[in-house]
Each structure stands twice: as structure tokens, then as C-alpha cells.
XYZ file of C-alpha atoms in Angstrom:
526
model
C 37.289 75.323 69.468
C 34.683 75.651 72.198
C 35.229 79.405 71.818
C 32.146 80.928 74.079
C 33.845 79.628 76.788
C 37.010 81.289 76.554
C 36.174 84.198 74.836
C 38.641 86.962 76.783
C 35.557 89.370 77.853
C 32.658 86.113 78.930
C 31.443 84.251 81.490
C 32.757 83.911 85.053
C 31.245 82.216 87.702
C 27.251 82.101 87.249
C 23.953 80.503 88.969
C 22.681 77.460 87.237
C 19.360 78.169 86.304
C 16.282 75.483 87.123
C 15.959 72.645 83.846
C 13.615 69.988 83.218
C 14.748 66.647 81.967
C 13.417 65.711 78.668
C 12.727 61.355 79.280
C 13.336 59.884 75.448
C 14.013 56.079 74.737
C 17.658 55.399 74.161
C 18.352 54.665 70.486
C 19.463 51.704 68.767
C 22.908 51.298 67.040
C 23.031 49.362 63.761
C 26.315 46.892 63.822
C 29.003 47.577 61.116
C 30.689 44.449 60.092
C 34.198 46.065 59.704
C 35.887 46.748 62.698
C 39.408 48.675 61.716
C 39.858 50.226 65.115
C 43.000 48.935 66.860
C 42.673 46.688 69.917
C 45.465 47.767 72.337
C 46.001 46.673 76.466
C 44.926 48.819 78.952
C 47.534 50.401 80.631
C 47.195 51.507 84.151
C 46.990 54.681 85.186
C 45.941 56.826 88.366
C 42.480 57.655 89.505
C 41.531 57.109 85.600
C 38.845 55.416 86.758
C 37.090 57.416 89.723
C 36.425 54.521 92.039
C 36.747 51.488 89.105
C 33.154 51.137 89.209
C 32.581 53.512 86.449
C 34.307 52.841 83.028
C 35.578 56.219 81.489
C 34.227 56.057 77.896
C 30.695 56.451 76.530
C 28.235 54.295 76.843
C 26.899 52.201 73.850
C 23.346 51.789 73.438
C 22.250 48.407 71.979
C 20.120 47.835 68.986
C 19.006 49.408 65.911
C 19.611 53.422 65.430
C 16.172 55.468 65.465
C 15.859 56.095 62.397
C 13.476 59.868 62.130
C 12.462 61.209 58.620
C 14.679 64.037 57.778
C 15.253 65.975 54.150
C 18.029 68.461 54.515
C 17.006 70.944 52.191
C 13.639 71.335 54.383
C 15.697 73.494 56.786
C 16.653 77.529 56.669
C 20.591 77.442 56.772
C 22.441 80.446 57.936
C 23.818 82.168 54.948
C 25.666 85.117 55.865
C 25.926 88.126 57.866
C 23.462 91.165 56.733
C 25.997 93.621 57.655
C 28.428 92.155 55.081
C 26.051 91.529 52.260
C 27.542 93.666 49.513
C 25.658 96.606 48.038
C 27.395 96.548 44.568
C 27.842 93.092 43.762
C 26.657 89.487 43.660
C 27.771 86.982 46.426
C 28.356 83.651 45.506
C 27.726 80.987 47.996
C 26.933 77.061 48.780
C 24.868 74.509 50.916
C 26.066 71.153 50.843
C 26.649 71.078 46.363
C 24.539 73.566 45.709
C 25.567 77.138 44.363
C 23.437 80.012 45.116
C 23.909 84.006 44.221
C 22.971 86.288 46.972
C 22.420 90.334 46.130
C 20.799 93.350 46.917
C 19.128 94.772 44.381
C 18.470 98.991 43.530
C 15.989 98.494 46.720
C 18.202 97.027 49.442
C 16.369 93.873 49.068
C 18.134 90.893 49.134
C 16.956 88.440 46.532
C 18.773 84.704 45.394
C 19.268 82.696 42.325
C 21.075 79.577 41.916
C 23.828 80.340 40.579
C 24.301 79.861 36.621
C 22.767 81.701 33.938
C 20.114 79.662 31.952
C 21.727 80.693 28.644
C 25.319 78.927 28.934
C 25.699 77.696 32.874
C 28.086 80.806 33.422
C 27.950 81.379 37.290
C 25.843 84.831 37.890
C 28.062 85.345 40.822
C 31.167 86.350 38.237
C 28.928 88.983 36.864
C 27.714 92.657 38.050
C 24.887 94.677 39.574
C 23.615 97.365 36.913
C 20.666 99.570 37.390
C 19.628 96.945 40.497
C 19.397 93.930 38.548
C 21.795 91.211 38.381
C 23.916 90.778 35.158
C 25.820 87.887 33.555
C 29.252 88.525 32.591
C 29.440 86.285 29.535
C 26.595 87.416 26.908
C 25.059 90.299 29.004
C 21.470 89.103 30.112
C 20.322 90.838 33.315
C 17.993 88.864 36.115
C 15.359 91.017 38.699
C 13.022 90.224 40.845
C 11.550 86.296 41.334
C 14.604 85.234 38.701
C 13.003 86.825 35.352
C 15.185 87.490 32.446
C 14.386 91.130 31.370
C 17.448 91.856 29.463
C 18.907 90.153 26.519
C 21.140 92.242 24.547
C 21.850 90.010 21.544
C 18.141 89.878 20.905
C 16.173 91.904 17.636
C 14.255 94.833 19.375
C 10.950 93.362 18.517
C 12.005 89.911 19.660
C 10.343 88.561 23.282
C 12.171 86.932 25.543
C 11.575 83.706 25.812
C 9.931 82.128 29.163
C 12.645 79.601 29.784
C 15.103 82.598 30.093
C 15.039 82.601 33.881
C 16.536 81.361 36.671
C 15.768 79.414 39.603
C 15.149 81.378 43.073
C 15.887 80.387 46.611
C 13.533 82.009 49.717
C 15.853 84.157 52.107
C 14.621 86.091 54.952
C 17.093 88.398 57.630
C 16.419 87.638 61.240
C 18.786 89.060 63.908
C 20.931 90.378 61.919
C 21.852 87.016 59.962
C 20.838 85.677 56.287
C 18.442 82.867 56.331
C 17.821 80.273 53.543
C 15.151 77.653 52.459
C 16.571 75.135 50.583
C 13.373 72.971 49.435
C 11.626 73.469 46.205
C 9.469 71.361 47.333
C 8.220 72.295 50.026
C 7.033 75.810 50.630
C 9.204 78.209 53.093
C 8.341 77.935 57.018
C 9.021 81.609 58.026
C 7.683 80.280 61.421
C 10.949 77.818 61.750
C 13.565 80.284 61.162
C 16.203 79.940 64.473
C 15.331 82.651 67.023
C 17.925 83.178 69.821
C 16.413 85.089 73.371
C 19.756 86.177 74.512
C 20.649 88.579 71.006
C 16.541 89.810 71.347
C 16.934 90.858 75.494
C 17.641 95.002 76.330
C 21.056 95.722 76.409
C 22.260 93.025 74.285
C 25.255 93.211 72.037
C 27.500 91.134 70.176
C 30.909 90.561 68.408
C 30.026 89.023 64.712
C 32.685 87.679 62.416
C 32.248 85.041 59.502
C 34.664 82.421 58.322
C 35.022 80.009 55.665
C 37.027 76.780 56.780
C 38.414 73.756 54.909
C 36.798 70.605 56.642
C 33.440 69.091 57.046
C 30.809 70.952 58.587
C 30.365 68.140 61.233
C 34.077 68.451 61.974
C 33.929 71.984 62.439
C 30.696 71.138 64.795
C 32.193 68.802 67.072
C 35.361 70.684 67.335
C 33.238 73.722 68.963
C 31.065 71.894 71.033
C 34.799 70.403 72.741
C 36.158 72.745 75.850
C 38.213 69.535 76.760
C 40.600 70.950 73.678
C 40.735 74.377 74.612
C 43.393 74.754 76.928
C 45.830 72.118 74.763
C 44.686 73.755 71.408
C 44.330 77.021 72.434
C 46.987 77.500 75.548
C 47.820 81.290 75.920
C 45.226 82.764 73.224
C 44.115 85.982 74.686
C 44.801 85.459 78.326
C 42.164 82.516 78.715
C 43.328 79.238 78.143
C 46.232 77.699 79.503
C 47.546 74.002 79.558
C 47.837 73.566 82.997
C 43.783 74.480 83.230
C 43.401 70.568 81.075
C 41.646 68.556 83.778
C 38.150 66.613 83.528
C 34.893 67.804 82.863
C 31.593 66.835 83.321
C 28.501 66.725 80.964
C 24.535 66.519 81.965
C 22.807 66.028 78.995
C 18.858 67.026 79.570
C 17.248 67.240 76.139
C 17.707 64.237 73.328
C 15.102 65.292 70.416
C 14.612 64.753 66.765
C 15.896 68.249 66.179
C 19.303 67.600 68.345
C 20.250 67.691 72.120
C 21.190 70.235 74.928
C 22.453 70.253 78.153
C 24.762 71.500 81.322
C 28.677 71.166 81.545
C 31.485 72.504 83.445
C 34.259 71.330 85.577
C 34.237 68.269 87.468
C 36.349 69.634 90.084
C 33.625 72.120 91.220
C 30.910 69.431 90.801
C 28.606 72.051 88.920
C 27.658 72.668 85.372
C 27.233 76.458 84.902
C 27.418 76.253 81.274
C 23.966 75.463 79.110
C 24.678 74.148 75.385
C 22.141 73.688 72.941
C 22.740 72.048 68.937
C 19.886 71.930 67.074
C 19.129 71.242 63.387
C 20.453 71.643 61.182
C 23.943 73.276 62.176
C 23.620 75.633 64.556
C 25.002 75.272 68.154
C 25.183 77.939 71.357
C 26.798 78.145 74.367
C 24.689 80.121 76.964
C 25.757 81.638 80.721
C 23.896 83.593 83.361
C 25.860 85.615 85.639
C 23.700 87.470 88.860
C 26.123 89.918 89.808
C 25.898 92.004 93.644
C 23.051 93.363 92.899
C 20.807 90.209 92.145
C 21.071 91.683 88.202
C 21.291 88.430 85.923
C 23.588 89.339 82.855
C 23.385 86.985 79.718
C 26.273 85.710 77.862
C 26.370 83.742 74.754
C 28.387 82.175 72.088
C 26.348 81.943 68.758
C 27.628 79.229 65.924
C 26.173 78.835 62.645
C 27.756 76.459 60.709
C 27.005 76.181 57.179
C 28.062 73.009 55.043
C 29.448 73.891 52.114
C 30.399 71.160 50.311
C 32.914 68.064 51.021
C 35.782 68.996 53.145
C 34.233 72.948 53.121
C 32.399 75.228 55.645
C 31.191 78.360 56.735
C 30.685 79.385 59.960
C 28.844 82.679 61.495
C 30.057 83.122 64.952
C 28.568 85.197 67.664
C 29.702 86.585 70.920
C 27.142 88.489 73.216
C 26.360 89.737 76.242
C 24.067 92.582 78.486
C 27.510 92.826 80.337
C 30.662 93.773 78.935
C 33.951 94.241 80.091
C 36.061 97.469 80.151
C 37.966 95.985 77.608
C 36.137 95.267 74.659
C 35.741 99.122 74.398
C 39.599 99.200 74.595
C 40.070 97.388 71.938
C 38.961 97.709 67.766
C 36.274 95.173 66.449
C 38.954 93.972 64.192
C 41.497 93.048 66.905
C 38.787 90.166 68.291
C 38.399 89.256 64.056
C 41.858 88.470 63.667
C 41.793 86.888 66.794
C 39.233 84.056 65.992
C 41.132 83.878 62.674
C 44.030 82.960 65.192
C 42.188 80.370 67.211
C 41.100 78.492 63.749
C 44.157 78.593 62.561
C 45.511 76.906 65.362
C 42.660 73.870 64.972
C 43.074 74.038 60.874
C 45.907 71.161 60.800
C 44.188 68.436 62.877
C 40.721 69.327 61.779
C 41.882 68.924 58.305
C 43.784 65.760 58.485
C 40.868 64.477 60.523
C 38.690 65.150 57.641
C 40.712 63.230 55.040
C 40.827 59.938 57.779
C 36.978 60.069 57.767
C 37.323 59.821 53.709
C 39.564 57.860 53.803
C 38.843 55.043 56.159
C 34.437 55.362 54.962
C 33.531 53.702 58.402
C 31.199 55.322 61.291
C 32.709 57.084 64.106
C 32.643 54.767 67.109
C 34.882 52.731 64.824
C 37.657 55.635 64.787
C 37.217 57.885 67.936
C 37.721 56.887 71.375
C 34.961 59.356 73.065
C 35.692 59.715 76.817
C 32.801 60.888 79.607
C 34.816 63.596 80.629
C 35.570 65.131 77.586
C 33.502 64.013 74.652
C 29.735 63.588 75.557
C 28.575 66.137 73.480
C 30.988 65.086 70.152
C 29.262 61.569 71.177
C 25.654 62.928 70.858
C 26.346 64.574 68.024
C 27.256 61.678 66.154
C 24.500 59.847 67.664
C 22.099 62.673 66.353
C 23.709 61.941 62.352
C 23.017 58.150 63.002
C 18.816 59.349 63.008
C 18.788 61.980 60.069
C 22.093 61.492 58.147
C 20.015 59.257 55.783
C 18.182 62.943 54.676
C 21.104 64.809 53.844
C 23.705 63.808 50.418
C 26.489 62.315 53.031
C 27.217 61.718 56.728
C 29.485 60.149 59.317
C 27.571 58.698 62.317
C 28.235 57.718 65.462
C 27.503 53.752 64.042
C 26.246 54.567 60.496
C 27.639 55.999 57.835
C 26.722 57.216 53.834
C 29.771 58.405 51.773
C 29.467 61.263 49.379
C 27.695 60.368 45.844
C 28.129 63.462 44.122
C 32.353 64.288 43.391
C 34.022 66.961 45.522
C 33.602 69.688 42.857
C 37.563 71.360 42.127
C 37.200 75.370 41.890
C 38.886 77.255 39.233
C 42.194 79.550 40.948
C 42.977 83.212 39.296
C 44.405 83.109 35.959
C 48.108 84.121 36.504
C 51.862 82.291 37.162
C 51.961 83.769 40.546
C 48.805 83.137 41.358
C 48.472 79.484 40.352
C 51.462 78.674 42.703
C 50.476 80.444 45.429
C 46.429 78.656 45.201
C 48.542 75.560 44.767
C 51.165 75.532 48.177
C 49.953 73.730 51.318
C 49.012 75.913 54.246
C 50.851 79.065 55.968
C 50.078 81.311 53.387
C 51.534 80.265 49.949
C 54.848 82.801 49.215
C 52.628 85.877 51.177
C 50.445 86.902 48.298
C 47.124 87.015 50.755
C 44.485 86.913 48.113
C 44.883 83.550 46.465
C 41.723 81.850 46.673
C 43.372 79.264 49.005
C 41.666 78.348 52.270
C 44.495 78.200 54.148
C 44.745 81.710 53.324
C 43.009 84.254 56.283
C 42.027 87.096 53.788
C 40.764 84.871 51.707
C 38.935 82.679 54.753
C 37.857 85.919 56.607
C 38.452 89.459 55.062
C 36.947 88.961 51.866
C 33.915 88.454 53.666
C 33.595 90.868 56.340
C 33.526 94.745 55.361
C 34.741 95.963 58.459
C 38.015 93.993 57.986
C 38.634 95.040 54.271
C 38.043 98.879 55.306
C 40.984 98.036 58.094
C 42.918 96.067 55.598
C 42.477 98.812 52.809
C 42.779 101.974 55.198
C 46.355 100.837 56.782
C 47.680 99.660 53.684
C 47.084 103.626 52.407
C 48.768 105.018 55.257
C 51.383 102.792 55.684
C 52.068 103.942 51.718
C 51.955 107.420 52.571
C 54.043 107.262 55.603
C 56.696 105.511 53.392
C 56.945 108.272 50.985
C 57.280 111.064 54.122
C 59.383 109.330 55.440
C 61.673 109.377 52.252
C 61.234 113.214 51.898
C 62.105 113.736 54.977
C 65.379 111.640 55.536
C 66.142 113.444 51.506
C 65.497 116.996 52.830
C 68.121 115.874 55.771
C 70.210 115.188 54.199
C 69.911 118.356 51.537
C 69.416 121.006 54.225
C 72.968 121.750 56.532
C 71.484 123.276 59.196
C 71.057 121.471 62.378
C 67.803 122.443 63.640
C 66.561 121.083 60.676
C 68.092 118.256 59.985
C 67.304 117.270 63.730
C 63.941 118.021 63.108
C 63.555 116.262 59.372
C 65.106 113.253 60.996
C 63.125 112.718 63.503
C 59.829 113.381 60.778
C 61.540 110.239 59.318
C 62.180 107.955 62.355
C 58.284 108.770 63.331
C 56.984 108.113 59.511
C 58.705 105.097 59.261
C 57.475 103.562 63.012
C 53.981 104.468 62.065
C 54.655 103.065 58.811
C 55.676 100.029 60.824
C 52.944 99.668 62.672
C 50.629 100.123 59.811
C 52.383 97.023 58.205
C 51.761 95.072 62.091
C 47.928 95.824 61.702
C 47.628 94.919 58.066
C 50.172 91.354 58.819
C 47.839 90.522 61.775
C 44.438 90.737 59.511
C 45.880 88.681 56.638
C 48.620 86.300 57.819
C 48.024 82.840 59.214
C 49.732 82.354 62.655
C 52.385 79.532 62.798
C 52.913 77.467 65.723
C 57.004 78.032 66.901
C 57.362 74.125 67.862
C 56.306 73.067 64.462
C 59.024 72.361 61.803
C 58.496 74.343 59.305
């Protein structure tokens, strides 16, 4: 999706900023004995090739991969948004297979469990804040604090509770505004190695926030953001930015190869600069940076912030971010909710081939470079990424490198949908939105992806649905009391009550249809 760069209100034209080139030792590749990629003849076309010194794919390093130590669940993963952790009820969430509950309790303070109840493995997130501490649904018993049981009704008064009645906790801290967790019980929490981004901590500084839960791989979702080469196909016409035509190549510096990930310059080969800076660093989280100095030598930041959060197989969540000292005119024109339902938009038009691409990887269980044809101009950065997996992707429960590759051990685990007829078909249809019943827990289903999640949006949702009610019902008394009263004047006047309750009623229904249904491409056969 590559969204920082063609977010409607960022970046322009900018002055590259000084760098200094990180030397490393080019890694080794281990060779994979299958080879199910298809060997087809070149077929010529023009200026493909620059001068046809140069070939136009990747290069291949030679050897074995360099292998790093890595454990996954030594690393703070970006949980959620601050401003949408509820204050009345448990959250459930997941990194990689593991369930957590995150909730506020009669303090404000956020505090997390994993998520099933030591007396019968009932998931804590089903169940209900009361009096600030976290209660199960199923038998009652009520959790504070560091995970200790302090309520068990079915117990005699005089009875204690016994020690084993608590759960296990998970460290969480909030830094700039996002949810941070430490996954290790192992290893004690490194508050010190919590992500800090300069750009959302300068004067001036403010952002665009929006969360999203997405049905591929984590590493799909990755790659697909750090590719502008998609952007104008994928995204042609999305908010005045990209276009078709605009498809052209681009070219990639990369300046930083670490144990921790990579970074470096891009932009258009045609004006033989790189204005844009893009960092990915461990475990998921990737930014897109610009500097603009405007007339008056003032540098303005911009930035695109993604968090991406593995959730389990074929399952993410991703936190994005847009920021800047400098905003446009028109992002005061327009509602926060307008740019939410936007990004829901863009994903929605990258859902279909990031999905299917997720079931080939499955499917086929054989590295990248065996699959993917990754071209200079267009896919360094999806190449270094895989690349990065071949060092760590032995620390975390499954991976797809660049020339290495671990399938899943642990089952894709199959969540329960609402009880219900209606319900059960509607969790159970393929993408689009089901028969238009917006809250099935399907995610192919934007509520459910986006609005559930974000407060703002279910305040919009909830507020338009009430007044496009109440709009209804004037506008029925008033095209009733025309028709009752005789007089003219009146009737005139009750009439056009009705044609102006039922337009606003209208456009109610247009705000509430463009936060909760999925947009369709018109050349698809539906």
C-alpha cells in the first residue's frame, strides 16, 4: 500500500538530508533443493534493460544466510491505540498464537492477562469490568492488579482462595500515544527498547491515527506497504494521488543493513533523486519519513507510521500513522473519519491479492526467491525484507524468507462466529460484505476490520444512524400532515419539511454506508 507516500495532504518535493552508509558483509543464502518456479524465455522489450549492462532483477548473494540469534517474544509489539482502549470493558487481542486481555482498570491503568480464566480456560475477554477489576463471564471470579484472583463467588465465606487462582500477566507500557507489549516471560521487560519515533515527539507535530485488523500474514501486509511501485496500479484515483499513468521506475539506495532490519532512500528514477527515507526495524514496524524546507528555509516533517502486529496465520493488525508540522488547508476541511474510511478503502482495494498471495505461500511451503520475481526498480525493499526473515525467522513460530523458510507448527486456530441463522451465513460468505449485516465477525467485513476498534468511528457510526432514524420519522409526519391539512401554505411548507428530512436522512445513510461497507472494484465480476 505504500500509503505515506500518497497520503492526499503529504510530502511534495523535499531536500534530501546528509546519510552515512552503514558497510555490513553481504549475507549468505542457503540453497533449497526444490525449484517450482517456472523457467520461461525472455522476451524483448524496450529500454528494459537501461544500457544491457545492468540486469533488472535483484541481485543474489552467494553462500550461507547469516544466521543472528533472535527470540520473538523478546520484543515490545505494538498493541493498540491508547485513545481506543475501552474504559468499560476488556479487549481481547493476539501476537503471533497467543491471546492476551487488555483493560483499564477503576484507575485508568491499563493492565494484561493472557487471556483464559485459570478455573475452566473461558477467555476473560468475553467477560466484564465491575468495580475496576476484570470478571469472568462463566462462574464469576474477578482478576486485579498483577493477575490475582480476589473474587470467587462459589466459594464458603471462610474459604481462601487458593494461590493457583490467578492468571498470567503480560508487561505493557503507552509511549506516544500507542500500546506497547513484552512478550517474554523470560526475560525481564526492556522499557529502554520500546520504539521511539522523533518526527511524532518535534513542536507542532500532529497526526491522523486509525487501526485495522487485516486477513493475511503480517509479512504480507509488510511488504505490501513498503511497495510505492503498486500504488498507482492498486490505488489509481484514491483521493486525488495516485494515478496509473504516474507507474514508471523507481529507484532504491539502501544505506543501513543491521540485525534489527534495514533503511534507506527512494524515489523516482526519472528525477535521479531519492527524497524519500524508509526505515523497518524489528520486529514489525516500518516508516516512511520526508523533509520539506519551504520559502522560508523552515524544514517541515512528514511521516507515515506502520505498526504491524502479527496476529496469527493469515491475520494482522496494523496501527497506521500519518503526521506532519505542516498541514494542508484541507485536512481541517475534512472530518477525522472521512481519512478512516478512506484507508479502509485503500485496504480494501489490496485485500484480494494480498489474500490469495497468502494462501500461495501456504500452499506452495517454499522460500520467496523461489515464487517472486523482485525487480531493482520496484522491489528492493520487499527483497530486503525477505532477506532480513532469512537471519531471524528461525526465532519466531513461522516464516517465509527470501531463501529459507519454516512452516507453521502450531494449527491456524478457527474462531467461534455469533450464535444466530443470520449471522452464521453472513460470518460464512466470501468477501464484499456477506448479505450487508456489517457486524459479522468476518474480516472482510470494514466495521468489523476497523470500527469496532476505533471510538471515534463508532460515535460517527452510532450518531448518524440516530439521526438518519429521526429524520425518517419527520419526514413521515410531515408528508402525513400534507396530506391531512388543505391549505396550501401548508402543505407547501410540510412538503418541503419532508423532501429536506428525507435528503438529510439520505445523507445520513451515505455517511454511515461509507464507514461500514467494503468498496467494490466496477471491472470486477461480481
Amino acid at each position: 500500500m505504500a500509503l505515506s507516500l500518497h497520503h492526499p495532504f503529504i510530502f511534495h518535493n523535499t531536500k534530501t538530508p546528509s546519510i552515512t552508509l552503514l558497510q555490513t558483509p553481504k549475507p549468505t543464502v542457503f540453497r533449497n533443493p526444490i525449484n517450482r518456479a517456472v523457467k520461461c524465455a525472455a522476451v524483448a522489450a524496450p529500454d528494459i534493460s537501461g544500457d544491457g549492462k545492468e540486469d533488472v532483477l535483484v541481485d543474489e548473494e552467494r553462500g550461507r544466510v547469516n544466521v543472528v540469534g533472535y527470540d520473538w517474544t523478546e520484543e515490545w509489539y505494538p498493541l493498540y491505540l491508547a485513545k481506543d482502549v475501552p474504559d468499560d470493558a476488556p479487549l481481547g487481542l493476539t501476537v503471533f498464537d497467543k491471546q492476551v486481555v487488555l483493560f483499564r482498570d477503576g484507575k485508568g491503568e491499563l493492565h494484561c492477562y493472557e487471556d483464559r480464566c485459570p478455573h475452566r480456560l473461558a477467555k476473560l475477554s468475553e467477560g466484564q469490568i465491575v468495580d475496576g477489576r476484570l470478571e469472568c463471564l462463566y462462574h464469576g471470579w474477578q482478576f486485579e492488579g498483577e493477575g490475582k484472583c480476589v473474587k470467587i463467588p462459589q466459594l464458603p465465606a471462610d474459604a481462601k482462595i487458593p494461590r493457583s487462582a490467578c492468571t498470567k500477566t503480560y508487561e505493557v507500557k503507552d509511549s506516544q500515544g500507542v500500546i506497547w507489549i513484552w512478550m517474554s516471560h523470560k526475560t525481564p521487560p526492556i522499557p529502554s527498547q520500546i520504539p521511539w519515533f522523533e518526527n511524532f515527539a518535534r513542536p507542532g507535530f500532529k497526526d491522523i491515527s486509525t487501526i485495522h485488523e487485516l486477513p493475511y500474514d503480517h509479512s504480507i501486509l509488510l511488504e505490501n506497504l513498503m511497495d510505492p511501485a503498486h500504488v498507482p496500479i492498486s490505488h489509481d484515483r484514491t483521493d486525488w494521488s495516485a494515478k496509473r499513468e504516474d507507474a514508471q521506475p523507481l529507484l532504491f539506495k539502501v544505506t543501513e543493513r543491521t540485525n534489527r532490519g534495514f533503511a534507506g532512500w527512494w524515489g523516482r528514477e526519472a528525477d535521479n533523486s531519492t527524497p524519500n527515507f524508509l526505515r523497518f526495524e524489528a520486529p514489525c514496524n516500518l516508516q516512511n519519513n520526508r523533509e520539506i524546507v519551504d520559502k522560508d528555509g523552515v524544514t517541515n516533517y512528514f511521516s507515515g507510521l506502520f505498526l504491524c502486529r502479527p496476529t496469527g496465520q493469515g491475520k494482522s493488525m496494523l496501527i497506521v500513522r500519518f503526521g506532519s508540522t505542516k498541514r494542508s488547508p484541507l485536512a481541517n476541511i475534512f472530518p477525522e473519519w472521512y481519512f478512516h474510511q478512506n484507508a479502509g478503502k485503500v485496504f480494501e482495494q489490496d485485500m484480494g491479492f494480498l489474500s490469495s498471495q497468502n494462501e500461495v505461500l501456504m500452499k506452495e511451503k517454499v522460500p520467496t526467491k523461489e515464487l517472486y520475481i523482485n525487480l531493482r526498480s520496484s522491489d528492493t525493499w520487499v527483497a530486503e525484507y525477505r532477506k532480513w526473515m532469512d537471519k531471524v525467522g528461525h526465532g519466531m513460530p513461522y516464516h517465509f524468507g527470501h531463501s529459507t523458510i519454516s512452516m507453521p507448527v502450531e494449527p491456524a486456530v478457527v474462531e467461534h462466529a455469533p450464535a444466530g441463522f443470520v449471522a452464521s451465513i453472513v460470518a460464512s460468505l466470501p468477501a464484499k460484505g456477506g448479505i450487508g449485516i456489517k457486524y459479522a465477525p468476518n474480516l472482510a467485513n470494514r466495521y468489523f476490520r476497523h470500527v469496532v476498534h476505533c471510538k471515534d468511528c463508532r460515535k460517527v457510526v452510532k450518531a448518524f444512524e440516530a439521526w438518519k432514524n429521526r429524520l425518517s420519522v419527520v419526514a413521515a409526519l410531515s408528508v402525513t400532515l400534507a396530506i391531512l391539512f388543505n391549505g396550501r401554505q401548508w402543505r407547501a411548507l410540510f412538503l418541503l419539511a419532508t423532501a429536506v428530512s428525507v435528503g438529510g436522512a439520505y445523507a445520513c445513510a451515505t455517511v454511515v454506508a461509507m464507514n461500514t461497507t467494503n468498496f467494490i472494484r466496477t471491472h470486477r465480476r461480481l
